[in-house]
Coordinates of C-alpha atoms (C1' of nucleotides) and ligand atoms in Angstrom, one line a residue:
Chain Q
M1 CA -4.2 6.7 7.8
S2 CA -7.4 7.1 6.2
T3 CA -6.3 5.2 3.3
G4 CA -3.0 3.6 3.3
K5 CA -3.5 0.3 2.0
R6 CA -0.5 -1.6 2.9
L7 CA -0.4 -3.8 5.9
A8 CA 2.4 -2.7 7.9
K9 CA 4.3 -5.2 9.8
R10 CA 1.8 -7.1 11.7
S11 CA 1.1 -10.3 13.5
I12 CA -0.3 -13.4 12.0
I13 CA -3.7 -12.3 12.9
G14 CA -5.6 -11.6 9.8
T15 CA -3.6 -14.0 7.7
R16 CA -5.7 -16.0 5.3
V17 CA -5.3 -19.7 5.6
A18 CA -7.1 -22.8 4.6
A19 CA -7.9 -25.4 7.2
L20 CA -9.5 -28.8 7.1
S21 CA -13.1 -29.0 8.2
D22 CA -15.1 -31.9 9.5
D23 CA -16.2 -32.9 6.1
G24 CA -12.7 -33.5 4.9
L25 CA -12.6 -30.4 2.8
Y26 CA -10.4 -27.4 3.2
Y27 CA -12.0 -24.1 3.7
S28 CA -10.5 -20.7 3.6
G29 CA -10.6 -18.5 6.6
M30 CA -8.6 -16.1 8.5
I31 CA -6.6 -16.3 11.6
Q32 CA -8.6 -14.6 14.2
A33 CA -6.6 -15.2 17.3
V34 CA -3.4 -16.8 18.4
K35 CA -3.0 -18.6 21.6
T36 CA 0.4 -19.4 22.9
P37 CA 0.9 -21.8 25.8
A38 CA 3.1 -19.0 27.1
P39 CA 6.1 -20.8 28.5
F40 CA 7.9 -17.7 27.6
P41 CA 5.9 -14.9 29.0
E42 CA 8.6 -12.5 28.5
N43 CA 8.1 -12.2 24.8
N44 CA 4.9 -13.1 23.4
N45 CA 4.2 -10.3 21.2
C46 CA 3.6 -12.0 18.0
I47 CA 7.0 -13.4 17.8
N48 CA 7.0 -16.3 20.0
L49 CA 5.5 -19.1 18.0
T50 CA 5.9 -22.5 19.3
P51 CA 4.6 -25.8 17.9
N52 CA 2.0 -25.6 20.5
T53 CA 0.6 -22.4 19.4
R54 CA -3.1 -22.6 18.6
Y55 CA -4.6 -20.6 15.9
T56 CA -8.3 -19.7 15.9
V57 CA -9.4 -19.7 12.4
R58 CA -12.7 -18.2 11.4
F59 CA -13.9 -19.5 8.2
D60 CA -15.1 -17.3 5.6
G61 CA -18.6 -16.2 5.5
G62 CA -19.7 -17.0 8.9
K63 CA -19.8 -17.9 12.4
V64 CA -17.7 -21.0 12.3
S65 CA -14.4 -20.8 14.0
R66 CA -12.1 -23.5 15.1
E67 CA -8.8 -23.9 16.6
Y68 CA -5.9 -25.4 14.7
R69 CA -2.3 -25.8 15.2
D70 CA 0.5 -24.7 13.1
A71 CA 0.9 -27.7 11.0
E72 CA -2.7 -28.0 10.2
L73 CA -3.0 -24.7 8.5
I74 CA -2.2 -24.1 4.9
G75 CA -1.3 -20.7 3.8
P76 CA 1.5 -18.1 3.8
G77 CA 3.7 -18.7 6.8
F78 CA 2.3 -22.1 7.3
R79 CA 2.6 -25.3 5.5
G80 CA 2.1 -25.4 1.8
L81 CA 0.0 -27.7 -0.2
A82 CA 2.7 -30.4 -0.5
G83 CA 1.6 -33.6 0.9
V84 CA -2.0 -32.6 1.2
R85 CA -4.7 -34.8 0.0
L86 CA -7.6 -33.2 -1.6
K87 CA -10.9 -34.8 -1.7
P88 CA -13.3 -34.7 -4.6
G89 CA -15.5 -31.7 -4.3
Q90 CA -12.7 -29.6 -2.8
R91 CA -12.9 -26.0 -3.8
V92 CA -9.7 -24.8 -5.2
F93 CA -8.3 -21.9 -7.2
L94 CA -6.0 -22.0 -10.1
T95 CA -4.7 -19.8 -12.8
Y96 CA -6.3 -20.4 -16.1
N97 CA -5.6 -18.2 -19.1
G98 CA -3.9 -15.8 -16.9
R99 CA -6.9 -15.4 -14.7
E100 CA -7.6 -16.9 -11.4
V101 CA -10.6 -19.2 -11.6
R102 CA -12.4 -21.3 -9.2
A103 CA -12.5 -25.0 -9.6
D104 CA -13.6 -28.1 -7.8
V105 CA -11.5 -31.2 -7.5
L106 CA -12.7 -34.2 -9.2
D107 CA -10.0 -36.5 -8.0
H108 CA -6.5 -36.3 -6.8
D109 CA -3.8 -38.8 -7.6
H110 CA -1.6 -39.0 -4.6
E111 CA 1.2 -40.7 -6.3
T112 CA 1.7 -38.2 -9.0
D113 CA 0.1 -35.3 -7.3
E114 CA -2.0 -34.7 -10.3
L115 CA -5.5 -33.7 -10.1
R116 CA -8.5 -33.5 -12.3
V117 CA -10.4 -30.4 -11.6
Q118 CA -13.5 -28.8 -13.0
V119 CA -13.2 -25.2 -13.7
H120 CA -16.1 -22.8 -13.5
A121 CA -15.0 -20.4 -16.0
P122 CA -16.6 -17.1 -15.6
A123 CA -17.5 -16.9 -19.2
A124 CA -18.3 -20.3 -20.4
E125 CA -21.4 -22.0 -19.2
V126 CA -20.0 -25.5 -19.5
P127 CA -17.6 -26.4 -16.8
I128 CA -14.2 -27.2 -18.1
E129 CA -12.2 -30.2 -17.0
L130 CA -8.5 -29.8 -16.5
R131 CA -5.5 -31.7 -15.3
K132 CA -3.4 -29.8 -12.9
R133 CA -0.5 -30.5 -10.7
L134 CA -0.9 -30.0 -7.1
E135 CA 1.5 -27.2 -7.0
E136 CA -0.5 -25.3 -9.5
I137 CA -3.4 -25.2 -7.2
R138 CA -4.3 -23.0 -4.4
L139 CA -6.8 -23.3 -1.7
L140 CA -6.9 -19.6 -1.1
E141 CA -8.3 -17.2 -3.5
S142 CA -5.8 -14.6 -4.2
R143 CA -6.9 -11.1 -4.6
K144 CA -3.9 -10.2 -6.5
S145 CA -3.6 -10.6 -10.2
A146 CA -2.7 -14.2 -10.2
R147 CA 0.3 -13.5 -12.3
L148 CA 2.1 -11.6 -9.8
A149 CA 0.9 -13.6 -6.9
D150 CA 3.9 -15.2 -5.5
V151 CA 7.0 -13.3 -5.1
D152 CA 8.4 -14.5 -2.0
T153 CA 11.3 -12.3 -1.0
D154 CA 13.0 -12.8 2.2
F155 CA 14.6 -9.5 2.5
A156 CA 12.4 -8.3 5.1
R157 CA 14.1 -9.6 8.1
L158 CA 17.4 -8.1 7.1
A159 CA 15.9 -4.7 6.9
D160 CA 14.5 -5.1 10.2
M161 CA 17.3 -4.7 12.6
A162 CA 20.1 -2.4 12.0
G163 CA 23.4 -3.8 12.8
D164 CA 24.0 -6.2 15.5
R165 CA 21.5 -6.6 18.2
R166 CA 21.7 -10.3 19.0
R167 CA 22.4 -9.8 22.6
A168 CA 19.1 -8.1 23.1
S169 CA 17.2 -11.3 22.6
A170 CA 18.6 -14.4 21.3
T171 CA 15.3 -16.0 21.3
I172 CA 13.5 -13.9 18.9
E173 CA 12.9 -16.0 15.9
V174 CA 10.2 -15.5 13.5
P175 CA 9.1 -16.9 10.2
A176 CA 10.2 -14.4 7.8
H177 CA 6.9 -14.3 6.1
H178 CA 5.3 -12.3 8.8
M179 CA 7.8 -9.7 8.9
Q180 CA 7.2 -8.5 5.4
G181 CA 6.6 -4.9 4.7
S182 CA 8.5 -3.8 7.7
R183 CA 10.6 -1.0 6.8
K184 CA 12.5 0.9 9.3
R185 CA 15.0 3.5 9.2
G186 CA 16.8 5.4 11.8
P187 CA 16.2 9.0 12.2
S188 CA 17.2 10.5 9.0
S189 CA 20.4 12.0 9.8
S190 CA 21.5 10.8 13.1
C191 CA 21.9 7.1 12.8
D192 CA 23.5 6.8 9.5
L193 CA 27.0 7.0 10.7
G194 CA 28.2 3.6 10.2
Y195 CA 27.6 0.5 12.0
G196 CA 30.3 -0.5 9.6
E197 CA 32.9 -0.7 12.2
R198 CA 31.5 -1.6 15.5
D199 CA 33.3 -1.7 18.7
D200 CA 32.2 -2.8 22.1
Q201 CA 31.0 0.6 22.9
M202 CA 27.6 1.3 21.9
N203 CA 26.8 4.5 20.4
E204 CA 23.6 6.3 21.2
C205 CA 21.9 4.8 18.3
N206 CA 22.6 1.3 19.2
A207 CA 21.6 1.9 22.7
A208 CA 18.4 3.2 21.5
L209 CA 17.8 0.2 19.3
V210 CA 18.4 -2.2 22.1
L211 CA 16.1 -0.3 24.3
M212 CA 13.4 -0.4 21.8
S213 CA 13.8 -4.0 21.1
L214 CA 13.5 -4.7 24.8
S215 CA 10.5 -2.5 25.1
C216 CA 8.1 -5.0 23.7
S217 CA 6.3 -5.5 26.8
P218 CA 4.7 -8.9 27.5
N219 CA 1.2 -7.6 27.5
S220 CA 1.2 -5.4 24.6
P221 CA -0.8 -7.0 21.9
R222 CA 1.6 -5.9 19.3
P223 CA 5.1 -4.5 19.3
S224 CA 4.8 -0.9 19.3
A225 CA 8.4 0.0 19.3
W226 CA 10.0 1.7 16.4
G227 CA 7.1 4.0 15.9
D228 CA 5.8 1.2 13.8
R229 CA 3.0 2.4 11.8
S230 CA 1.0 -0.7 12.6
S231 CA 1.0 0.2 16.2
V232 CA -1.6 2.8 15.9
S233 CA -4.5 0.5 15.4
P234 CA -5.1 -2.7 13.6
G235 CA -4.7 -2.0 10.0
A236 CA -3.7 1.5 10.4
S237 CA -1.2 3.4 8.5
S238 CA 0.0 6.8 8.2
S239 CA -1.5 9.2 5.9
S240 CA 1.3 9.0 3.6
G241 CA 0.0 5.8 2.5
S242 CA 1.6 2.8 1.3
S243 CA 1.0 -0.1 -0.7
W244 CA -1.1 -3.2 -0.2
R245 CA 1.1 -5.4 -2.2
S246 CA 3.8 -7.1 -0.4
G247 CA 4.5 -10.7 0.1
T248 CA 1.3 -12.0 1.5
P249 CA -1.3 -13.0 -1.0
S250 CA -4.1 -11.1 0.4
P251 CA -4.6 -8.7 3.2
P252 CA -7.3 -9.3 5.6
P253 CA -10.5 -7.7 4.5
V254 CA -11.8 -7.5 7.9
S255 CA -11.1 -5.5 10.9
S256 CA -11.4 -6.9 14.2
S257 CA -10.2 -5.9 17.5
F258 CA -8.8 -8.5 19.8
S259 CA -8.6 -8.8 23.4
D260 CA -5.5 -10.2 24.9
E261 CA -7.1 -13.5 25.3
G262 CA -7.7 -13.8 21.7
I263 CA -11.3 -13.3 21.9
A264 CA -12.4 -11.3 19.0
M265 CA -14.9 -8.7 19.1
D266 CA -15.8 -8.2 15.5
Y267 CA -17.5 -5.3 14.2
E268 CA -18.1 -5.5 10.6
D269 CA -17.4 -2.1 9.5
K270 CA -18.2 -1.3 6.0
P271 CA -17.7 2.4 6.1
P272 CA -19.8 4.1 3.6
T273 CA -17.0 5.1 1.5
K274 CA -17.8 8.6 0.5
K275 CA -16.3 9.2 -2.8
R276 CA -16.4 12.3 -4.8
I277 CA -16.1 12.6 -8.4
N278 CA -13.0 14.3 -9.7
I279 CA -12.4 15.3 -13.2
V280 CA -9.3 14.7 -15.2
F281 CA -8.6 15.6 -18.7
E282 CA -7.1 13.1 -21.1
C283 CA -5.4 13.8 -24.3
T284 CA -7.1 11.9 -27.1
W285 CA -4.4 12.4 -29.7
R286 CA -3.7 9.0 -30.9
G287 CA -1.1 7.3 -29.0
C288 CA -0.7 10.0 -26.4
G289 CA -3.0 9.4 -23.5
Y290 CA -1.6 12.3 -21.5
I291 CA -3.7 13.0 -18.5
T292 CA -3.9 16.1 -16.5
G293 CA -6.0 17.6 -13.9
S294 CA -7.0 20.9 -15.3
C295 CA -8.5 22.1 -18.4
S296 CA -6.0 24.7 -19.1
S297 CA -3.0 22.4 -18.8
I298 CA -4.5 19.8 -21.1
E299 CA -5.0 22.5 -23.6
A300 CA -1.5 23.7 -23.1
H301 CA -0.3 20.2 -23.6
I302 CA -2.2 19.7 -26.8
R303 CA -1.1 23.0 -28.1
Q304 CA 2.5 22.4 -27.4
T305 CA 3.0 18.8 -28.2
H306 CA 0.5 18.1 -30.9
L307 CA -0.7 21.3 -32.5
G308 CA 2.1 23.6 -33.3
P309 CA 2.4 27.1 -32.1
K310 CA -0.8 28.9 -32.6
K311 CA -1.2 30.7 -35.8
E312 CA -3.0 33.9 -36.3
G313 CA -5.9 33.0 -38.4
E314 CA -6.7 29.8 -36.6
S315 CA -9.8 29.0 -34.8
D316 CA -9.2 29.7 -31.2
H317 CA -10.2 26.6 -29.4
E318 CA -8.8 23.9 -31.5
E319 CA -7.4 22.1 -28.5
E320 CA -10.8 21.1 -27.4
F321 CA -11.1 18.5 -30.1
Y322 CA -8.3 16.5 -28.7
Y323 CA -9.1 15.8 -25.2
T324 CA -11.8 14.3 -23.3
E325 CA -12.9 14.9 -19.8
R326 CA -13.5 12.0 -17.5
E327 CA -14.7 11.4 -14.1
V328 CA -12.7 9.6 -11.5
A329 CA -13.8 8.5 -8.1
A330 CA -11.8 10.5 -5.7
A331 CA -11.3 10.4 -2.0
A332 CA -13.6 12.1 0.4
P333 CA -12.5 15.6 0.9
A334 CA -11.9 15.3 4.6
P335 CA -10.0 12.2 5.3
T336 CA -10.4 11.0 8.7
L337 CA -7.9 9.2 10.7
S338 CA -10.1 6.4 11.6
H339 CA -10.4 4.3 8.5
R340 CA -8.9 0.9 8.7
D341 CA -9.0 0.0 5.2
M342 CA -5.7 -1.5 4.5
C343 CA -7.1 -3.9 2.0
R344 CA -8.1 -3.2 -1.4
P345 CA -11.4 -1.6 -1.7
P346 CA -14.3 -3.6 -3.1
H347 CA -14.1 -2.4 -6.5
E348 CA -11.5 -4.8 -7.8
D349 CA -10.8 -3.3 -11.0
P350 CA -10.4 0.4 -10.7
D351 CA -10.8 0.7 -14.4
Y352 CA -14.4 -0.2 -14.1
Q353 CA -14.8 2.8 -12.0
R354 CA -13.7 5.2 -14.6
Q355 CA -16.4 6.4 -16.8
L356 CA -15.8 8.3 -19.9
V357 CA -17.7 11.4 -20.1
G358 CA -17.8 12.8 -23.5
S359 CA -16.1 16.0 -24.0
Y360 CA -18.9 18.5 -24.2
R361 CA -17.7 21.8 -25.1
Q362 CA -18.3 23.9 -22.2
G363 CA -17.2 27.3 -21.2
L364 CA -14.4 25.9 -19.3
L365 CA -11.9 28.2 -20.7
S366 CA -13.3 31.2 -19.2
T367 CA -14.4 29.6 -16.1
M368 CA -11.2 28.3 -15.0
Q369 CA -9.1 31.3 -15.6
N370 CA -8.8 33.2 -12.5
G371 CA -8.9 36.8 -13.5
S372 CA -8.1 38.1 -10.1
A373 CA -4.9 39.5 -9.1
R374 CA -3.3 37.7 -6.2
P375 CA -3.2 39.5 -3.0
I376 CA 0.3 39.8 -1.8
S377 CA 0.7 39.8 1.8
I378 CA 3.9 40.3 3.5
P379 CA 4.3 38.7 6.9
V380 CA 5.5 41.4 9.1
T381 CA 4.6 40.2 12.5
H382 CA 5.4 36.7 13.5
S383 CA 3.0 35.3 16.0
W384 CA 5.1 32.4 16.5
S385 CA 6.0 32.4 20.0
T386 CA 2.9 30.4 20.4
S387 CA 3.8 26.8 20.8
H388 CA 7.1 25.4 19.8
S389 CA 9.3 22.9 21.2
P390 CA 11.8 24.7 23.4
K391 CA 14.6 22.7 22.0
H392 CA 15.7 23.7 18.6
I393 CA 14.1 26.4 16.7
K394 CA 14.0 26.1 13.0
F395 CA 14.4 29.2 11.0
T396 CA 12.3 28.8 8.0
G397 CA 12.0 32.4 7.3
A398 CA 15.4 33.3 6.2
N399 CA 15.4 33.2 2.5
S400 CA 12.8 30.9 1.3
S401 CA 11.5 32.1 -1.8
P402 CA 9.5 29.8 -4.0
G403 CA 12.0 30.4 -6.7
S404 CA 14.8 29.1 -4.7
P405 CA 16.9 26.4 -6.3
G406 CA 15.8 22.9 -5.8
R407 CA 12.2 23.6 -5.1
R408 CA 9.9 24.4 -7.9
P409 CA 7.1 26.7 -7.2
R410 CA 4.3 24.1 -7.1
S411 CA 1.9 24.4 -9.9
D412 CA -1.8 24.6 -9.2
N413 CA -2.2 21.4 -11.0
K414 CA -3.9 18.6 -9.2
K415 CA -1.6 15.6 -9.1
C416 CA -2.4 12.0 -8.9
R417 CA -2.7 12.0 -5.2
K418 CA -5.3 14.6 -5.2
V419 CA -7.1 13.5 -8.2
Y420 CA -7.5 9.9 -7.4
G421 CA -7.2 10.1 -3.6
M422 CA -5.3 8.1 -1.2
D423 CA -7.5 5.1 -1.5
Q424 CA -6.9 4.7 -5.2
R425 CA -3.2 4.8 -5.0
D426 CA -3.0 2.2 -7.5
L427 CA -4.2 4.6 -10.1
W428 CA -1.4 7.1 -9.4
C429 CA 1.4 7.4 -11.7
T430 CA 4.5 5.6 -10.6
Q431 CA 6.3 8.7 -9.6
C432 CA 3.5 9.8 -7.4
K433 CA 3.5 6.5 -5.7
W434 CA 7.1 7.0 -5.0
K435 CA 6.5 10.5 -3.8
K436 CA 8.4 11.8 -6.7
A437 CA 7.5 14.5 -9.1
C438 CA 4.4 13.5 -10.9
T439 CA 4.8 12.5 -14.5
R440 CA 1.2 12.2 -15.4
F441 CA -0.1 15.6 -14.5
G442 CA 2.9 17.6 -15.6
D443 CA 2.9 21.3 -15.6
Chain I
dC1 C1' -2.9 20.9 7.7
dG2 C1' -2.9 18.7 3.1
dT3 C1' -0.1 18.2 -0.9
dG4 C1' 4.0 17.8 -3.7
dC5 C1' 8.4 16.1 -4.0
dC6 C1' 13.6 16.1 -2.8
dG7 C1' 17.0 13.5 -0.7
dG8 C1' 18.3 9.4 0.6
dG9 C1' 17.8 4.6 2.4
dC10 C1' 16.6 -0.1 1.3
dT11 C1' 16.3 -4.4 -1.5
Chain X
dA1 C1' 16.6 0.4 -10.9
dG2 C1' 12.6 0.1 -8.4
dC3 C1' 10.6 1.0 -4.2
dC4 C1' 9.6 3.5 0.0
dC5 C1' 9.6 7.2 3.3
dG6 C1' 11.2 11.3 6.3
dG7 C1' 10.9 15.6 6.2
dC8 C1' 10.2 20.1 4.4
dA9 C1' 8.3 23.8 1.5
dC10 C1' 4.3 25.6 -0.3
dG11 C1' -0.4 27.0 -0.3
Ligands
LIG1 ZN1 1.3 11.5 -10.8

DNA sequence: CGTGCCGGGCT
DNA sequence: AGCCCGGCACG
């Protein structure tokens, strides 16, 4: 979990919202706590939202917190901008030239819902004045590329509960926005026999499901059933990572821990992200851009795909002219389980982090070849009575040879995951993100 | 134990 | 088709 960035299914806490302040302007903040009047004590884990629910919003940048109710908040999962009246001076965000820019409202025509806004373009010194429609305007800054900002799928809730479990709790009702990213699956091979035809007799799986759904105890701050990844700690995720992008515009950049009362102890943790520099090799043949993690494989690539087969009289290291070596920030070598950085790390644009390092010719060739024969050790004595679950014993030994069909013998190439590290998953090639065979650093 | 990725589920 | 993840093999 050191690095997964996606917020797993989680409560509204942490959601970014905008709320009206005393001066009549909306300010952005984050939901810090939720108070429910608790008429339904049996099920208040994050699911029981009533009109009386109070949300404590802490405004950005400071100490100020205030309580609001549902209808007063603007943001994902709450009301939208429709019907809102924006005062002059209101800070807003809008997409201008494909980029999100900040702007201030000059005036707002309530009839037509058109606004004049003054854009502070990052480049130009002179503020630009624009006419915008209300729906083109946001009160919240979106961290995502504004273009992709609002896909609002509603799939999530379907994925949530397998089959029919309505009898478990008819009262569970939740705005779908907050269930996003939930992804559950029964144990890989035991539950997949159909809930296509259901009869009145519950099979084991259904029984288990019902049990789990009931197991949300009233006091647990978050539902921890399902082995939900989010149950580990606020903002935690498994080491197998995940993505930060889902429905909600921006994940909470803060990590707080909450007591049951909704009092938030907030420790601003900005862990000194130790990064290491990793080196990748990029093919500079025009139009190629192939990247790989080792010197030898980039040279192999160039040799094969661009230069032809090596001829006799040719200069030996011709490949070296067609690739460059570049540094890439990589994850700390020893990932801990304690990072809670689900949100995108501060460097917004990963590309800025990359630095081109000229390709000096260096004695890489000789350095990286391992000239040593590999010691072959044959495991004769199994010491594996040590600790194993008494239940079922897996026989891994039988006939697993690296050359067995289906599994390729893993090249010594560093793949995206290792090169960029878990916290730069967005730099991985698509296949790596999907846990598929890497396409960037091929063999 | 970390990594790579296959198989398979989900939307 | 794109995405995600369990689980397993490899090192
Ligand atoms: Zn890759």
